[in-house]
Structure formats: C-alpha cells, structure tokens
C-alpha cells in the first residue's frame, strides 16, 4: 500500500463529509448529537484538510488545526474497507511529524469515550488530559 497525504481541494469536501457522517453516525446517535452540515462547511474553510490516498485512490481524511503550542487532530477518518490496515496509525504518525517540523510541543485530539480508536491513541503514546461527559481530551508531548 502506497500511502500519501495530499492537501484537500474544495472538491474533496463532499467525500470527507460523507465519510465522516458514515463513520461517526453511530456515535452521534448514541450521544444524541445531530449532524450539522453548516458546521462542517464552516470548519472546512478554517481547518487544514488532507486526503489520505493509497495508490492515488482516496481512502481517508485528516483534518488539523493549531494553536501556539499544539497541533490539533480534529478528525481522522478511514474508509470502512481500509480500517484495520494501519492507516489510522500512519495518519497519526504523519501528524506527529508535522507537529515536530512546525515546532509544536504537543499533539492533541478528542475521542468519544466509547470509540475503540482510543486504544490506538494510547498505544501511540497519547494520554488523557481531561474529559467531559462523552469525550476524552488526549495529548502526546513532542520530544
């Protein structure tokens, strides 16, 4: 598998939104969160949006933001047919490399408490920094 991270184009927004809705619908339903297309559209214009490709085929998305000290992983989505093949780990590693190159001291993310991806984040060195009702806020320090 030849993975690449490609800066998203506006034409990738529909793919990314559809993938996000598909992958997250069960969590949104379980936590009584309504999908908000206006929020997605707004976030699309202010986040760094990347498409994960394998041999030039779109298989996922990575969305980032930053503050003075941290790179924020806002969204990682992988097409269902490609889940379990190390693509999420690869995308996180790409985020860590970006963070290091940009001089940030940490990478942060949020994850639903009932999302099995939490085990991946812990395995990659993220720790819970805070929590609220349904979400863990996780952080990995960059050394």
PDB file of C-alpha atoms in Angstrom:
ATOM      1  CA  UNK A   1       0.000   0.000   0.000  1.00  0.00           C
ATOM      2  CA  UNK A   2       1.499   3.321  -1.114  1.00  0.00           C
ATOM      3  CA  UNK A   3       0.022   5.892   1.306  1.00  0.00           C
ATOM      4  CA  UNK A   4       0.188   9.639   0.780  1.00  0.00           C
ATOM      5  CA  UNK A   5      -1.239  12.705   2.457  1.00  0.00           C
ATOM      6  CA  UNK A   6      -2.495  15.229  -0.094  1.00  0.00           C
ATOM      7  CA  UNK A   7      -3.737  18.754   0.582  1.00  0.00           C
ATOM      8  CA  UNK A   8      -7.501  18.607   0.060  1.00  0.00           C
ATOM      9  CA  UNK A   9      -9.212  20.592  -2.653  1.00  0.00           C
ATOM     10  CA  UNK A  10     -12.672  22.115  -2.277  1.00  0.00           C
ATOM     11  CA  UNK A  11     -13.924  19.247  -4.450  1.00  0.00           C
ATOM     12  CA  UNK A  12     -12.892  16.826  -1.665  1.00  0.00           C
ATOM     13  CA  UNK A  13     -15.304  18.336   0.865  1.00  0.00           C
ATOM     14  CA  UNK A  14     -18.246  16.122  -0.140  1.00  0.00           C
ATOM     15  CA  UNK A  15     -16.100  12.967   0.095  1.00  0.00           C
ATOM     16  CA  UNK A  16     -14.806  13.997   3.522  1.00  0.00           C
ATOM     17  CA  UNK A  17     -18.226  14.946   4.863  1.00  0.00           C
ATOM     18  CA  UNK A  18     -19.791  11.716   3.610  1.00  0.00           C
ATOM     19  CA  UNK A  19     -17.002   9.613   5.130  1.00  0.00           C
ATOM     20  CA  UNK A  20     -17.275  11.466   8.428  1.00  0.00           C
ATOM     21  CA  UNK A  21     -21.058  11.015   8.584  1.00  0.00           C
ATOM     22  CA  UNK A  22     -20.758   7.340   7.670  1.00  0.00           C
ATOM     23  CA  UNK A  23     -18.080   6.566  10.249  1.00  0.00           C
ATOM     24  CA  UNK A  24     -19.429   8.707  13.070  1.00  0.00           C
ATOM     25  CA  UNK A  25     -23.198   8.239  12.726  1.00  0.00           C
ATOM     26  CA  UNK A  26     -23.434   5.545  15.403  1.00  0.00           C
ATOM     27  CA  UNK A  27     -21.532   7.723  17.907  1.00  0.00           C
ATOM     28  CA  UNK A  28     -23.622  10.781  17.096  1.00  0.00           C
ATOM     29  CA  UNK A  29     -26.804   8.777  17.509  1.00  0.00           C
ATOM     30  CA  UNK A  30     -25.658   7.172  20.763  1.00  0.00           C
ATOM     31  CA  UNK A  31     -24.676  10.560  22.201  1.00  0.00           C
ATOM     32  CA  UNK A  32     -27.692  12.458  20.816  1.00  0.00           C
ATOM     33  CA  UNK A  33     -25.617  14.700  18.556  1.00  0.00           C
ATOM     34  CA  UNK A  34     -27.206  15.928  15.344  1.00  0.00           C
ATOM     35  CA  UNK A  35     -25.064  16.163  12.220  1.00  0.00           C
ATOM     36  CA  UNK A  36     -24.631  19.841  11.357  1.00  0.00           C
ATOM     37  CA  UNK A  37     -23.752  20.375   7.686  1.00  0.00           C
ATOM     38  CA  UNK A  38     -23.325  24.126   8.247  1.00  0.00           C
ATOM     39  CA  UNK A  39     -20.705  23.461  10.918  1.00  0.00           C
ATOM     40  CA  UNK A  40     -18.890  21.016   8.656  1.00  0.00           C
ATOM     41  CA  UNK A  41     -18.881  23.597   5.844  1.00  0.00           C
ATOM     42  CA  UNK A  42     -17.567  26.304   8.167  1.00  0.00           C
ATOM     43  CA  UNK A  43     -14.872  24.016   9.586  1.00  0.00           C
ATOM     44  CA  UNK A  44     -13.858  23.020   6.057  1.00  0.00           C
ATOM     45  CA  UNK A  45     -12.854  26.618   5.382  1.00  0.00           C
ATOM     46  CA  UNK A  46     -10.781  27.070   8.556  1.00  0.00           C
ATOM     47  CA  UNK A  47      -9.109  23.676   9.107  1.00  0.00           C
ATOM     48  CA  UNK A  48      -6.130  22.158   7.323  1.00  0.00           C
ATOM     49  CA  UNK A  49      -7.793  19.418   5.289  1.00  0.00           C
ATOM     50  CA  UNK A  50      -5.852  16.478   3.871  1.00  0.00           C
ATOM     51  CA  UNK A  51      -6.905  13.443   1.898  1.00  0.00           C
ATOM     52  CA  UNK A  52      -5.284  10.101   2.624  1.00  0.00           C
ATOM     53  CA  UNK A  53      -4.647   8.235  -0.597  1.00  0.00           C
ATOM     54  CA  UNK A  54      -3.444   4.765  -1.441  1.00  0.00           C
ATOM     55  CA  UNK A  55      -2.094   4.473  -4.957  1.00  0.00           C
ATOM     56  CA  UNK A  56      -3.878   7.758  -5.787  1.00  0.00           C
ATOM     57  CA  UNK A  57      -7.270   6.492  -4.546  1.00  0.00           C
ATOM     58  CA  UNK A  58      -8.986   8.477  -1.770  1.00  0.00           C
ATOM     59  CA  UNK A  59      -9.286   6.237   1.281  1.00  0.00           C
ATOM     60  CA  UNK A  60      -9.486   8.689   4.159  1.00  0.00           C
ATOM     61  CA  UNK A  61      -9.179  12.196   5.530  1.00  0.00           C
ATOM     62  CA  UNK A  62      -7.127  14.023   8.138  1.00  0.00           C
ATOM     63  CA  UNK A  63      -8.165  17.439   9.430  1.00  0.00           C
ATOM     64  CA  UNK A  64      -5.959  19.631  11.605  1.00  0.00           C
ATOM     65  CA  UNK A  65      -5.804  22.951  13.396  1.00  0.00           C
ATOM     66  CA  UNK A  66      -3.186  24.538  15.623  1.00  0.00           C
ATOM     67  CA  UNK A  67      -2.642  26.972  18.448  1.00  0.00           C
ATOM     68  CA  UNK A  68       0.595  28.477  19.729  1.00  0.00           C
ATOM     69  CA  UNK A  69       1.971  25.213  21.125  1.00  0.00           C
ATOM     70  CA  UNK A  70      -0.097  22.288  19.830  1.00  0.00           C
ATOM     71  CA  UNK A  71      -1.219  20.678  16.636  1.00  0.00           C
ATOM     72  CA  UNK A  72      -4.833  19.518  16.990  1.00  0.00           C
ATOM     73  CA  UNK A  73      -6.032  16.422  15.196  1.00  0.00           C
ATOM     74  CA  UNK A  74      -9.605  17.448  14.568  1.00  0.00           C
ATOM     75  CA  UNK A  75     -10.646  14.439  12.525  1.00  0.00           C
ATOM     76  CA  UNK A  76      -9.186  11.211  11.184  1.00  0.00           C
ATOM     77  CA  UNK A  77     -11.472   9.139   9.017  1.00  0.00           C
ATOM     78  CA  UNK A  78     -10.635   5.973   7.082  1.00  0.00           C
ATOM     79  CA  UNK A  79     -12.953   4.331   4.564  1.00  0.00           C
ATOM     80  CA  UNK A  80     -14.515   1.219   6.125  1.00  0.00           C
ATOM     81  CA  UNK A  81     -12.912  -1.107   3.556  1.00  0.00           C
ATOM     82  CA  UNK A  82      -9.464   0.038   4.750  1.00  0.00           C
ATOM     83  CA  UNK A  83      -9.965   0.036   8.526  1.00  0.00           C
ATOM     84  CA  UNK A  84      -7.609  -2.250  10.412  1.00  0.00           C
ATOM     85  CA  UNK A  85      -4.751  -1.878   7.934  1.00  0.00           C
ATOM     86  CA  UNK A  86      -2.629   0.593   9.883  1.00  0.00           C
ATOM     87  CA  UNK A  87      -3.845   3.695   8.059  1.00  0.00           C
ATOM     88  CA  UNK A  88      -5.014   5.462  11.219  1.00  0.00           C
ATOM     89  CA  UNK A  89      -1.630   4.828  12.853  1.00  0.00           C
ATOM     90  CA  UNK A  90       0.105   6.128   9.745  1.00  0.00           C
ATOM     91  CA  UNK A  91      -2.039   9.292   9.719  1.00  0.00           C
ATOM     92  CA  UNK A  92      -1.248   9.953  13.375  1.00  0.00           C
ATOM     93  CA  UNK A  93       2.464   9.458  12.708  1.00  0.00           C
ATOM     94  CA  UNK A  94       2.207  11.987   9.868  1.00  0.00           C
ATOM     95  CA  UNK A  95       0.580  14.426  12.302  1.00  0.00           C
ATOM     96  CA  UNK A  96       3.365  13.885  14.821  1.00  0.00           C
ATOM     97  CA  UNK A  97       5.982  14.546  12.144  1.00  0.00           C
ATOM     98  CA  UNK A  98       4.185  17.730  11.050  1.00  0.00           C
ATOM     99  CA  UNK A  99       3.994  18.880  14.641  1.00  0.00           C
ATOM    100  CA  UNK A 100       7.682  18.293  15.200  1.00  0.00           C
ATOM    101  CA  UNK A 101       8.663  20.093  11.973  1.00  0.00           C
ATOM    102  CA  UNK A 102       6.498  23.071  12.916  1.00  0.00           C
ATOM    103  CA  UNK A 103       7.978  23.304  16.396  1.00  0.00           C
ATOM    104  CA  UNK A 104       4.872  22.431  18.416  1.00  0.00           C
ATOM    105  CA  UNK A 105       5.274  20.876  21.843  1.00  0.00           C
ATOM    106  CA  UNK A 106       2.300  18.521  21.650  1.00  0.00           C
ATOM    107  CA  UNK A 107      -0.388  16.925  19.534  1.00  0.00           C
ATOM    108  CA  UNK A 108      -3.902  16.878  20.959  1.00  0.00           C
ATOM    109  CA  UNK A 109      -7.133  15.175  19.937  1.00  0.00           C
ATOM    110  CA  UNK A 110     -10.594  14.355  21.204  1.00  0.00           C
ATOM    111  CA  UNK A 111     -12.225  10.948  21.099  1.00  0.00           C
ATOM    112  CA  UNK A 112     -15.579   9.587  22.204  1.00  0.00           C
ATOM    113  CA  UNK A 113     -15.065   7.511  25.337  1.00  0.00           C
ATOM    114  CA  UNK A 114     -16.734   4.523  23.667  1.00  0.00           C
ATOM    115  CA  UNK A 115     -14.637   4.712  20.481  1.00  0.00           C
ATOM    116  CA  UNK A 116     -12.218   1.764  20.122  1.00  0.00           C
ATOM    117  CA  UNK A 117      -9.732   4.157  18.463  1.00  0.00           C
ATOM    118  CA  UNK A 118      -8.836   5.244  21.978  1.00  0.00           C
ATOM    119  CA  UNK A 119      -6.713   2.087  22.313  1.00  0.00           C
ATOM    120  CA  UNK A 120      -4.775   3.130  19.202  1.00  0.00           C
ATOM    121  CA  UNK A 121      -4.142   6.592  20.611  1.00  0.00           C
ATOM    122  CA  UNK A 122      -2.946   5.150  23.917  1.00  0.00           C
ATOM    123  CA  UNK A 123      -0.680   2.695  22.115  1.00  0.00           C
ATOM    124  CA  UNK A 124       0.862   5.634  20.245  1.00  0.00           C
ATOM    125  CA  UNK A 125       1.597   7.468  23.480  1.00  0.00           C
ATOM    126  CA  UNK A 126      -1.415   9.742  23.935  1.00  0.00           C
ATOM    127  CA  UNK A 127      -2.708  10.187  27.473  1.00  0.00           C
ATOM    128  CA  UNK A 128      -5.985  11.546  28.778  1.00  0.00           C
ATOM    129  CA  UNK A 129      -5.505  15.205  29.743  1.00  0.00           C
ATOM    130  CA  UNK A 130      -9.167  15.946  30.515  1.00  0.00           C
ATOM    131  CA  UNK A 131     -12.634  14.529  29.998  1.00  0.00           C
ATOM    132  CA  UNK A 132     -16.239  15.556  29.838  1.00  0.00           C
ATOM    133  CA  UNK A 133     -19.459  13.561  29.566  1.00  0.00           C
ATOM    134  CA  UNK A 134     -18.713  11.673  26.359  1.00  0.00           C
ATOM    135  CA  UNK A 135     -15.226  12.798  25.300  1.00  0.00           C
ATOM    136  CA  UNK A 136     -11.641  12.185  26.323  1.00  0.00           C
ATOM    137  CA  UNK A 137      -9.239  15.016  25.515  1.00  0.00           C
ATOM    138  CA  UNK A 138      -5.881  13.378  24.809  1.00  0.00           C
ATOM    139  CA  UNK A 139      -2.365  14.753  24.423  1.00  0.00           C
ATOM    140  CA  UNK A 140       1.030  13.500  23.334  1.00  0.00           C
ATOM    141  CA  UNK A 141       4.090  15.577  24.117  1.00  0.00           C
ATOM    142  CA  UNK A 142       6.576  16.024  21.297  1.00  0.00           C
ATOM    143  CA  UNK A 143      10.174  15.355  22.304  1.00  0.00           C
TER     144      UNK A 143
END
